[in-house]
PDB file of C-alpha atoms in Angstrom:
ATOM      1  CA  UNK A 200      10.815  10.467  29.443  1.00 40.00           C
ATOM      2  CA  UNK A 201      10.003  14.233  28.806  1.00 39.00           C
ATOM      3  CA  UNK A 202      12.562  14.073  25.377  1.00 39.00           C
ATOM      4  CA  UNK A 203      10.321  10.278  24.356  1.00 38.00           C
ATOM      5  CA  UNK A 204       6.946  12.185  24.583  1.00 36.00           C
ATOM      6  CA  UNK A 205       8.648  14.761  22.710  1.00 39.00           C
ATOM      7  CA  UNK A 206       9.331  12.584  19.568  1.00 36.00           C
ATOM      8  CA  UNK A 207       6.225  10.523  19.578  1.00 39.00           C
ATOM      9  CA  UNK A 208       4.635  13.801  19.136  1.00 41.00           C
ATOM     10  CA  UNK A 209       6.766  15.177  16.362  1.00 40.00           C
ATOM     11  CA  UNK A 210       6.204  11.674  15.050  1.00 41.00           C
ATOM     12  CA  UNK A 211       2.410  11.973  15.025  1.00 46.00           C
ATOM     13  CA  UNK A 212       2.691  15.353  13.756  1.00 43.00           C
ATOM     14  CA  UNK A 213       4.537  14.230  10.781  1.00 44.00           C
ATOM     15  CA  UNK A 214       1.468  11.578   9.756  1.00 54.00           C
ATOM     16  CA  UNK A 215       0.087  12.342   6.461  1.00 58.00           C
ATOM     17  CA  UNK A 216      -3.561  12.119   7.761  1.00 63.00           C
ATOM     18  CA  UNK A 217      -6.239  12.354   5.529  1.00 66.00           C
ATOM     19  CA  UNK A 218      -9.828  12.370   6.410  1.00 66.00           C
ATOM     20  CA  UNK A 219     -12.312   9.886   4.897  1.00 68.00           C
ATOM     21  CA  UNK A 220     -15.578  11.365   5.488  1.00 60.00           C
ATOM     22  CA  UNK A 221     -17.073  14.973   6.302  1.00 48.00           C
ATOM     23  CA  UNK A 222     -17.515  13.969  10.260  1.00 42.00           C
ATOM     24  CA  UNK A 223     -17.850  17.565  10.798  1.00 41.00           C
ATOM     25  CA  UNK A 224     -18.455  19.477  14.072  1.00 39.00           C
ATOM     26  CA  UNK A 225     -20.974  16.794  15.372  1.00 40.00           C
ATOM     27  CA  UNK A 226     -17.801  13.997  14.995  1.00 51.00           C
ATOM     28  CA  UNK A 227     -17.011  13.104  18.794  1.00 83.00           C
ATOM     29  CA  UNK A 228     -14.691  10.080  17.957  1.00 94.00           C
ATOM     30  CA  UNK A 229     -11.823   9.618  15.612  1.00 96.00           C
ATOM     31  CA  UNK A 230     -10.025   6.442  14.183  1.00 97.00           C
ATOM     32  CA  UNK A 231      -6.653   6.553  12.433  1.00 98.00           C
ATOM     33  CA  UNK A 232      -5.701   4.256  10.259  1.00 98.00           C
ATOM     34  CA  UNK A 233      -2.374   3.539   8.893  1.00 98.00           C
ATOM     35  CA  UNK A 234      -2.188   1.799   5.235  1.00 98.00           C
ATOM     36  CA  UNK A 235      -0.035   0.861   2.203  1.00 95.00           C
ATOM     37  CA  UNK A 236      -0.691   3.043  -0.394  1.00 91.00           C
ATOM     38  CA  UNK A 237      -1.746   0.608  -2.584  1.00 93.00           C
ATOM     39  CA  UNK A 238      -4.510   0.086  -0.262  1.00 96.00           C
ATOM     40  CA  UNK A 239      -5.542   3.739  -0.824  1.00 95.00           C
ATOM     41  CA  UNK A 240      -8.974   3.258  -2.909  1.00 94.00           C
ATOM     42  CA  UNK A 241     -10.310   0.454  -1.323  1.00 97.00           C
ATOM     43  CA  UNK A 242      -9.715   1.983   2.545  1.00 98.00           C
ATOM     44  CA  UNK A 243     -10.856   4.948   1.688  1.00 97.00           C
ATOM     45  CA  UNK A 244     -14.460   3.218   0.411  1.00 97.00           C
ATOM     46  CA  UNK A 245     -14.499   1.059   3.431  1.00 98.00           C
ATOM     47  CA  UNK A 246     -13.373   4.229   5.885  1.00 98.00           C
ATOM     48  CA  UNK A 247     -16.206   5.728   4.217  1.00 97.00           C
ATOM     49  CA  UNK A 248     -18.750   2.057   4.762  1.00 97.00           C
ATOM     50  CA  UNK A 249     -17.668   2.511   8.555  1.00 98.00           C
ATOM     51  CA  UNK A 250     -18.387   6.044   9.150  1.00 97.00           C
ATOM     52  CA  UNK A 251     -21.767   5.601   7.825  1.00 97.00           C
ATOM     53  CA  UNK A 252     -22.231   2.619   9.969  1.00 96.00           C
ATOM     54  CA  UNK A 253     -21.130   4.330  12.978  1.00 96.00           C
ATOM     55  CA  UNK A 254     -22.517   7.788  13.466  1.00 95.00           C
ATOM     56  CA  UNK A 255     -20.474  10.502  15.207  1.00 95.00           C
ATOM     57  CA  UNK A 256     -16.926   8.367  14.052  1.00 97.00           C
ATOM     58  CA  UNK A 257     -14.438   9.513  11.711  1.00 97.00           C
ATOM     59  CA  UNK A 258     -11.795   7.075   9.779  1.00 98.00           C
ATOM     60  CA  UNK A 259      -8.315   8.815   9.192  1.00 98.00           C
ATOM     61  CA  UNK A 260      -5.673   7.679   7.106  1.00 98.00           C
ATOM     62  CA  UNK A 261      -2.234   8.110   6.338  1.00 97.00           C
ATOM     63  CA  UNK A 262      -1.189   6.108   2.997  1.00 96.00           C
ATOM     64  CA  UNK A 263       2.599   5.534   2.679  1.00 92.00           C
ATOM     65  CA  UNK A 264       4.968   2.498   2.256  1.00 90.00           C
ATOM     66  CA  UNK A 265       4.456   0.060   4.160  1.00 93.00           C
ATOM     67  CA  UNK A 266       8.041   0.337   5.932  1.00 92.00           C
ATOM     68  CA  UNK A 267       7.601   3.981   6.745  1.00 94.00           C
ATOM     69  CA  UNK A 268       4.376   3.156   8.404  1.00 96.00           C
ATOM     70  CA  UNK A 269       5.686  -0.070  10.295  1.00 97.00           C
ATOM     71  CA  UNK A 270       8.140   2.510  11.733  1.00 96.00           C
ATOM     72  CA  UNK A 271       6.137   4.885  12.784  1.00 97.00           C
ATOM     73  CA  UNK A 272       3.732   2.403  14.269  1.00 97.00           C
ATOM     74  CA  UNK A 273       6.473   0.893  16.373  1.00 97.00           C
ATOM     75  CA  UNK A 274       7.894   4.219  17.525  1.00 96.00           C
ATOM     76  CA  UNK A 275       4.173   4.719  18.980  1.00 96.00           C
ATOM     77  CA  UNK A 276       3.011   7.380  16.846  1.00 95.00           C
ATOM     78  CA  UNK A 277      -0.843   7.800  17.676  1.00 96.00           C
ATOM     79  CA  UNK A 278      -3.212   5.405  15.328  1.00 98.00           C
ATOM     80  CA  UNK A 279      -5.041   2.571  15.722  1.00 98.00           C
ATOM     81  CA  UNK A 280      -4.586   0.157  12.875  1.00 98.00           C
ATOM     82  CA  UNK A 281      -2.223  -0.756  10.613  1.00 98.00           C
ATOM     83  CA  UNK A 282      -2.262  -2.203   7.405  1.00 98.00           C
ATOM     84  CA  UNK A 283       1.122  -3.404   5.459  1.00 97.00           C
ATOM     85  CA  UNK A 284       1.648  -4.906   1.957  1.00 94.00           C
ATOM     86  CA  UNK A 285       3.460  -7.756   3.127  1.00 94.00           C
ATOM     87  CA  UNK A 286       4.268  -9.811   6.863  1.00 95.00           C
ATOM     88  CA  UNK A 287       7.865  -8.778   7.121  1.00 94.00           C
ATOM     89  CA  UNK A 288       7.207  -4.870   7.568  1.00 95.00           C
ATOM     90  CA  UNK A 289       4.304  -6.096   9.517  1.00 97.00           C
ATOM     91  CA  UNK A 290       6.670  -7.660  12.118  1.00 97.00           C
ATOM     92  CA  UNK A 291       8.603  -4.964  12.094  1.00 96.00           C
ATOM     93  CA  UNK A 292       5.933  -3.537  13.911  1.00 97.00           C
ATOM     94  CA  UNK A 293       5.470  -6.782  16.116  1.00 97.00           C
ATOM     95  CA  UNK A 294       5.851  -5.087  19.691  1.00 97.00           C
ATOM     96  CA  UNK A 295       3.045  -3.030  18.978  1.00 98.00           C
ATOM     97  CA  UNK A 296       0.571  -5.440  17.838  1.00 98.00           C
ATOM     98  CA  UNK A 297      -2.630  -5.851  20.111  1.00 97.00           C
ATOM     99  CA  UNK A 298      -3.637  -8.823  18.802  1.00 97.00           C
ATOM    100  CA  UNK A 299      -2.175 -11.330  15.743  1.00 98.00           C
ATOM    101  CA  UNK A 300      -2.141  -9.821  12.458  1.00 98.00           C
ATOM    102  CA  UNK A 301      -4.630 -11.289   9.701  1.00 98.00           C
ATOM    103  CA  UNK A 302      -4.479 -10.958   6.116  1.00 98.00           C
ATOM    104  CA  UNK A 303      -7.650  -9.840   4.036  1.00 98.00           C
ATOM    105  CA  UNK A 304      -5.765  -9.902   0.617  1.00 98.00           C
ATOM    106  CA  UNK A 305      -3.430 -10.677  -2.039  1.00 97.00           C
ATOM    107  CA  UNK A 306      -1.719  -8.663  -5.168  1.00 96.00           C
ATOM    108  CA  UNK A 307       0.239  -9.400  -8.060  1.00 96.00           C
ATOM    109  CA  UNK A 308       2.624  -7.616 -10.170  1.00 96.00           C
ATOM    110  CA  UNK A 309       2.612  -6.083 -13.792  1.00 97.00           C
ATOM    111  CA  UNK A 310       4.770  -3.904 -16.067  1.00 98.00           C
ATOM    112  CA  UNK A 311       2.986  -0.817 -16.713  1.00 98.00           C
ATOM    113  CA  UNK A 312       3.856   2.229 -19.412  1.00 98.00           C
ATOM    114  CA  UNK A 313       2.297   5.258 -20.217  1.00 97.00           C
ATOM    115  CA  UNK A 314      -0.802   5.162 -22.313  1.00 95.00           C
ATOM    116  CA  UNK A 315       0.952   5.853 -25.241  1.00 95.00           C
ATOM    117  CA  UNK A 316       3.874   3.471 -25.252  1.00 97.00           C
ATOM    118  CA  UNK A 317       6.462   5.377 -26.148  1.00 95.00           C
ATOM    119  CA  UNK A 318       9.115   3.024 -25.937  1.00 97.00           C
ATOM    120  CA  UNK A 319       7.026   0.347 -27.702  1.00 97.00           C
ATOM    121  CA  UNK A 320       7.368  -2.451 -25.317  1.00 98.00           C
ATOM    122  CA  UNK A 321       6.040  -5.483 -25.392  1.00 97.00           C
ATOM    123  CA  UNK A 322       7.011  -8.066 -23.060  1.00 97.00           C
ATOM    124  CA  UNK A 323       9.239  -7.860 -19.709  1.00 98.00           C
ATOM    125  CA  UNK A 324      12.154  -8.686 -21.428  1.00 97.00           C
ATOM    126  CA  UNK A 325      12.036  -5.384 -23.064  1.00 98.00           C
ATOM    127  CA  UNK A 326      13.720  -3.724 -19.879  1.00 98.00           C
ATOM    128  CA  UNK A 327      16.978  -4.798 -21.129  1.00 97.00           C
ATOM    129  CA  UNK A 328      17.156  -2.625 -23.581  1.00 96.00           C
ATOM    130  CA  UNK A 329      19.612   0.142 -23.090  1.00 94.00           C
ATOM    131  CA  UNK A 330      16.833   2.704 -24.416  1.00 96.00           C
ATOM    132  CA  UNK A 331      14.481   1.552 -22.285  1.00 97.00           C
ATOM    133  CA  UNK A 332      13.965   3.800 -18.913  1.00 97.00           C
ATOM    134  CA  UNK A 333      11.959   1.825 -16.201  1.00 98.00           C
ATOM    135  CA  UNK A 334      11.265   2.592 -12.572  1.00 98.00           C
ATOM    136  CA  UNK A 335      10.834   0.776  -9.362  1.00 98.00           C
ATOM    137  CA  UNK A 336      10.070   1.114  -5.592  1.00 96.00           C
ATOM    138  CA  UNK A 337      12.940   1.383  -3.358  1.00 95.00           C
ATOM    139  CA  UNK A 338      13.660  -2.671  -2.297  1.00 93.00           C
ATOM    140  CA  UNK A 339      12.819  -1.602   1.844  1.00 90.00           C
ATOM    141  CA  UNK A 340       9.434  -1.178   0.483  1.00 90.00           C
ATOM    142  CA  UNK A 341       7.116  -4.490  -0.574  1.00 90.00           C
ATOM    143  CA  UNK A 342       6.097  -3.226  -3.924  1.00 93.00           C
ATOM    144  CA  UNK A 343      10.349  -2.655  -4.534  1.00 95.00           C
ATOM    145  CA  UNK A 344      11.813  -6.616  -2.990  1.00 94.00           C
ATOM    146  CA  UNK A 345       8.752  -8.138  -4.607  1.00 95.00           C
ATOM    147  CA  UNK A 346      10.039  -5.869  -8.308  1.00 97.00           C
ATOM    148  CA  UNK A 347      13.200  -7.021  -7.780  1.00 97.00           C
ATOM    149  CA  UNK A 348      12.598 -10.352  -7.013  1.00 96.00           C
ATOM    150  CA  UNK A 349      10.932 -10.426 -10.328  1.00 97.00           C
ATOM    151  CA  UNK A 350      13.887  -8.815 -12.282  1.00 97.00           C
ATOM    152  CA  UNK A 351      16.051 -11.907 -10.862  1.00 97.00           C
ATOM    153  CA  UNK A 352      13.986 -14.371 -11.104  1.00 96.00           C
ATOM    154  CA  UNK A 353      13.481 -13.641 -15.197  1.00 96.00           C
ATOM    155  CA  UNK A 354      16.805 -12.598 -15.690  1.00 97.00           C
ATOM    156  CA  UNK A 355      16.346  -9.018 -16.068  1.00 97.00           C
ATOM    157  CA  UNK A 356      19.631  -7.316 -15.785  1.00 96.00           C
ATOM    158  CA  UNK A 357      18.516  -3.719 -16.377  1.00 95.00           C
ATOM    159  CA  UNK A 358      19.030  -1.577 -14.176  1.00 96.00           C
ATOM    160  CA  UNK A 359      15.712   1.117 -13.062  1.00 97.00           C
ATOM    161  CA  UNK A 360      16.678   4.712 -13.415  1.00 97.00           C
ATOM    162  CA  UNK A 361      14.958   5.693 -10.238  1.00 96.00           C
ATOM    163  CA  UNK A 362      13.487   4.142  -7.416  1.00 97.00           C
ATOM    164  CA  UNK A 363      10.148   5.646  -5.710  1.00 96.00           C
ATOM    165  CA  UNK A 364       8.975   5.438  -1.878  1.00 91.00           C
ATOM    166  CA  UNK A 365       5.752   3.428  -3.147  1.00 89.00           C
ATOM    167  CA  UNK A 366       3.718   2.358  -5.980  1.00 91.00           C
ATOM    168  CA  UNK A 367       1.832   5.639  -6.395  1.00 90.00           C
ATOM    169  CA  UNK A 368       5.100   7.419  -6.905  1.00 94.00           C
ATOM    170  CA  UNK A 369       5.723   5.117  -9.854  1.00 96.00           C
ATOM    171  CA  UNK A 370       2.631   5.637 -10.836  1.00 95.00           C
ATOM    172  CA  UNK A 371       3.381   9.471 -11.653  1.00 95.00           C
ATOM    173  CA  UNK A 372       6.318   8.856 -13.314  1.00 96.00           C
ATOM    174  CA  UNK A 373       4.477   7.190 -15.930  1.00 96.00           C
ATOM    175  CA  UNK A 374       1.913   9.484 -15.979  1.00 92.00           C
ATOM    176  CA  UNK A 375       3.978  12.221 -16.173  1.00 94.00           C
ATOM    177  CA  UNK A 376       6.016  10.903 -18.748  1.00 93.00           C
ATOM    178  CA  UNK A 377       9.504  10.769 -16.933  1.00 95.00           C
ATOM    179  CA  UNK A 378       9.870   6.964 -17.804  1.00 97.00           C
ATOM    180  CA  UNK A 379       8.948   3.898 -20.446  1.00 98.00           C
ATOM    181  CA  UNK A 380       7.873   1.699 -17.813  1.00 98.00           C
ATOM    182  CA  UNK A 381       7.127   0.672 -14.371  1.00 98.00           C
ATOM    183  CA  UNK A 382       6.592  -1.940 -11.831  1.00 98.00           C
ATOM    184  CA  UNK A 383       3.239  -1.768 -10.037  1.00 96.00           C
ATOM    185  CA  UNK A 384       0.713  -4.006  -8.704  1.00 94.00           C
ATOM    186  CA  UNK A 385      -1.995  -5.004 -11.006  1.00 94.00           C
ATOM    187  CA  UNK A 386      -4.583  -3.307  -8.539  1.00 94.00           C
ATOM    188  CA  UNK A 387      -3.018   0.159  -9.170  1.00 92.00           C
ATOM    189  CA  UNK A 388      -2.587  -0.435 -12.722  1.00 94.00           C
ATOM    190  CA  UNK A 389      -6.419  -1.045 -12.889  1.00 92.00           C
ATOM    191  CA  UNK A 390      -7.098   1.917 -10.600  1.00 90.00           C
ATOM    192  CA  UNK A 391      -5.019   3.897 -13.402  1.00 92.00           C
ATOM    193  CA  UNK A 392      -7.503   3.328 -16.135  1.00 92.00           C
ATOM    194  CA  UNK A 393      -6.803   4.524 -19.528  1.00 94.00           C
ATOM    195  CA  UNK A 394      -3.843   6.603 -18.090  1.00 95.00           C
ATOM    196  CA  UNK A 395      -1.596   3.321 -18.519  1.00 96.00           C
ATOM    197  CA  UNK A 396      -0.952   0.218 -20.672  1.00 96.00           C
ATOM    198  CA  UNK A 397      -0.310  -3.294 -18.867  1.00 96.00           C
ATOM    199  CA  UNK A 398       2.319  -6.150 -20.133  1.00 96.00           C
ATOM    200  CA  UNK A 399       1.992  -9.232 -18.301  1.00 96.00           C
ATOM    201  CA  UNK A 400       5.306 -10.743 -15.979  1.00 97.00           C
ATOM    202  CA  UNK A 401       6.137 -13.936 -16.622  1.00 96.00           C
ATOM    203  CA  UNK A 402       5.832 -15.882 -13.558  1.00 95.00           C
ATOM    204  CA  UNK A 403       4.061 -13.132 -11.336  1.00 95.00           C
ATOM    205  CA  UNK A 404       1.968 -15.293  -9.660  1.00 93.00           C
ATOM    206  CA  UNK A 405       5.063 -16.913  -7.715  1.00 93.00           C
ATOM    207  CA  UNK A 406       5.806 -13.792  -6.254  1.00 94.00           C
ATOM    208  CA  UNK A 407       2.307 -13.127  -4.724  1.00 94.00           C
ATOM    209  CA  UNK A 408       1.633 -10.075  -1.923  1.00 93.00           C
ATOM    210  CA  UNK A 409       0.223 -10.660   0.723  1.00 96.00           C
ATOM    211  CA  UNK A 410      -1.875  -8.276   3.463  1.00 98.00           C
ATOM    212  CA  UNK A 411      -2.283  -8.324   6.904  1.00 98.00           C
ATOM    213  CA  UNK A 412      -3.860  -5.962   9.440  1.00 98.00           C
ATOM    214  CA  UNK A 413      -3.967  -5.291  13.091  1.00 98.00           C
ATOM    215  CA  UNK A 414      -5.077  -3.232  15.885  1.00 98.00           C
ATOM    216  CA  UNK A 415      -2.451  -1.615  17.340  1.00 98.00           C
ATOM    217  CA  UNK A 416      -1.556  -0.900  21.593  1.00 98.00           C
ATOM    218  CA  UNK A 417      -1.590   2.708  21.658  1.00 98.00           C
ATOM    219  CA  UNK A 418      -5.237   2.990  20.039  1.00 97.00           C
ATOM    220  CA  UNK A 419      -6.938   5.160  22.252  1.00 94.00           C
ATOM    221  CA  UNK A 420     -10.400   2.856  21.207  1.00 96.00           C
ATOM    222  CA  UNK A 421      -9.650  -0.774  21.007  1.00 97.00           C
ATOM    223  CA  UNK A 422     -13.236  -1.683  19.940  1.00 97.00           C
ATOM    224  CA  UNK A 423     -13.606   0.960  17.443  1.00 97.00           C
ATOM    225  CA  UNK A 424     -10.121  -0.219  15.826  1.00 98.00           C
ATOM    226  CA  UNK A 425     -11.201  -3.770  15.842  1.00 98.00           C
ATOM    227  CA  UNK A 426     -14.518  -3.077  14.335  1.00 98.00           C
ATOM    228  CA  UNK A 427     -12.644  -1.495  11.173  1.00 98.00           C
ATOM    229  CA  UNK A 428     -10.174  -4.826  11.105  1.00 98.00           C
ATOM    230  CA  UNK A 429     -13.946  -7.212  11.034  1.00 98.00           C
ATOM    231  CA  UNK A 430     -15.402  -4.675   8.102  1.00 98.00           C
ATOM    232  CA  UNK A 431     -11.939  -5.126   6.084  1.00 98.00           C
ATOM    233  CA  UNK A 432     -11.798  -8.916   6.915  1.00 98.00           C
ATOM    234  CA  UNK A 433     -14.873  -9.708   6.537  1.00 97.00           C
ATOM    235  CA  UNK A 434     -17.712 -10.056   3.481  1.00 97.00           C
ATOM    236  CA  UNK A 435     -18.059  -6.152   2.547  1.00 97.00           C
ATOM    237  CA  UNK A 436     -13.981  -5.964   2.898  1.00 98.00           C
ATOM    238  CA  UNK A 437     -13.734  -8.500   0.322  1.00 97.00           C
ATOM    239  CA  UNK A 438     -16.375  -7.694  -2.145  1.00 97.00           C
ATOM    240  CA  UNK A 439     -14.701  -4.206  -1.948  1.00 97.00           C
ATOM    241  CA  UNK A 440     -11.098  -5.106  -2.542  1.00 97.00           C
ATOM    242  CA  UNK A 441     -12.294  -8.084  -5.140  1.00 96.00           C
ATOM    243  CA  UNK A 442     -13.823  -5.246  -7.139  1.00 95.00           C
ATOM    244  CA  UNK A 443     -10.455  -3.343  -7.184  1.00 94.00           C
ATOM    245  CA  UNK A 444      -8.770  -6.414  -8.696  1.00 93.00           C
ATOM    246  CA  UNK A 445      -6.872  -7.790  -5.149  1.00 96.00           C
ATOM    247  CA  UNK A 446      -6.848 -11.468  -4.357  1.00 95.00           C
ATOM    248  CA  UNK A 447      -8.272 -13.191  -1.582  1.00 94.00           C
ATOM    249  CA  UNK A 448      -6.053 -14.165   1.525  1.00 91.00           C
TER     250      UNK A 448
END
């Protein structure tokens, strides 16, 4: 028992917390929050929605694939609510669900390059070229089986010359000019501004991702934790992600 406590700690320790909102000394309650990174922008505005509708509370997240975060959810690492980018991580998590997950959203995918286009692409089919460097996520990650899923289903036989932990990390590599081209979801891309160009994947919208969210057993506030779930669920959760180019559920 003593060597269990032991790792759930080391677990929790490990989180890559990040506050929302100032809370400051006068903060007497604390929420943690465990999200895809995609989900990044839009949970931090709503973390920042709830704190302001609840006095005293502060909204902590940790953004990281959705498979990391699944696991550390099911091995009981402290947090109250967990957000994936798809169902299957989501049940990975399954035995420590406090209630039945619901899904607030849906994303698409998009080829992305540097501002600049350097390798002068112009459709998805480009990625076959042998000069052509593109990235990925890794495949245990949603943003990496839904990219691949893509390659195969338009007959892209290129192979990525890296694979990242999560969209984000793809992100940089395009931004920091270490590749042509990347797979992201269309929210990021927008969230990327002028910082990237976009080229359209045939047949995208067949391999649509979708959201859920749940409280989770080990929150130390049950009611608190649910009250976040209602505010991303409900109408201020979806003008917030609608703004930020995600689907509805």
């Amino acid at each position: 028992m003593k060597s269990r406590l032991a790792v759930l700690a080391a677990v929790g320790a490990l989180l890559p917390l990040t506050a929302c909102g100032g809370g400051g000394g006068g903060s007497d309650k604390t929420i943690t929050v465990l999200a895809a990174s995609s989900l990044t922008g839009t949970f931090t505005a709503l973390g920042q929605e709830f704190e302001k509708a609840h006095p005293g509370v502060t909204v902590k997240f940790a953004f990281d694939s959705s498979a990391t975060l699944a696991q550390q959810a099911a091995g009981g690492a402290p947090a109250d609510v967990l957000a994936t980018a798809d169902t299957t991580t989501m049940d990975s998590a399954k035995a420590v669900q406090a209630a039945t997950p619901k899904v607030f959203a849906t994303n698409v995918m998009v080829l992305a390059t540097p501002a600049d286009n350097p390798a002068h692409i112009t459709s998805f089919a480009d990625l076959d070229k042998a000069s052509v460097k593109f990235v990925t996520c890794v495949t245990t990650a949603p943003c990496g089986s839904v990219a691949q899923a893509l390659l195969d289903q338009d007959h892209i036989t290129g192979k990525p010359v890296s694979t990242e932990v999560d969209v984000k990390s793809v992100l940089a590599k395009l931004t920091e000019g270490e590749a042509d081209a990347g797979i992201v979801y269309t929210t990021d891309a927008t969230a990327a501004g002028d910082q990237v160009t976009t080229v359209p994947i045939p047949g995208a919208a067949k391999q649509v991702t979708t959201y859920p969210i749940v409280t989770l057993t080990q929150s130390k506030d049950a009611t608190l934790a649910q009250e976040f779930v209602d505010l991303v669920t409900g109408s201020t959760g979806a003008k917030v992600l609608a703004q930020a180019g995600f689907g509805a559920p």
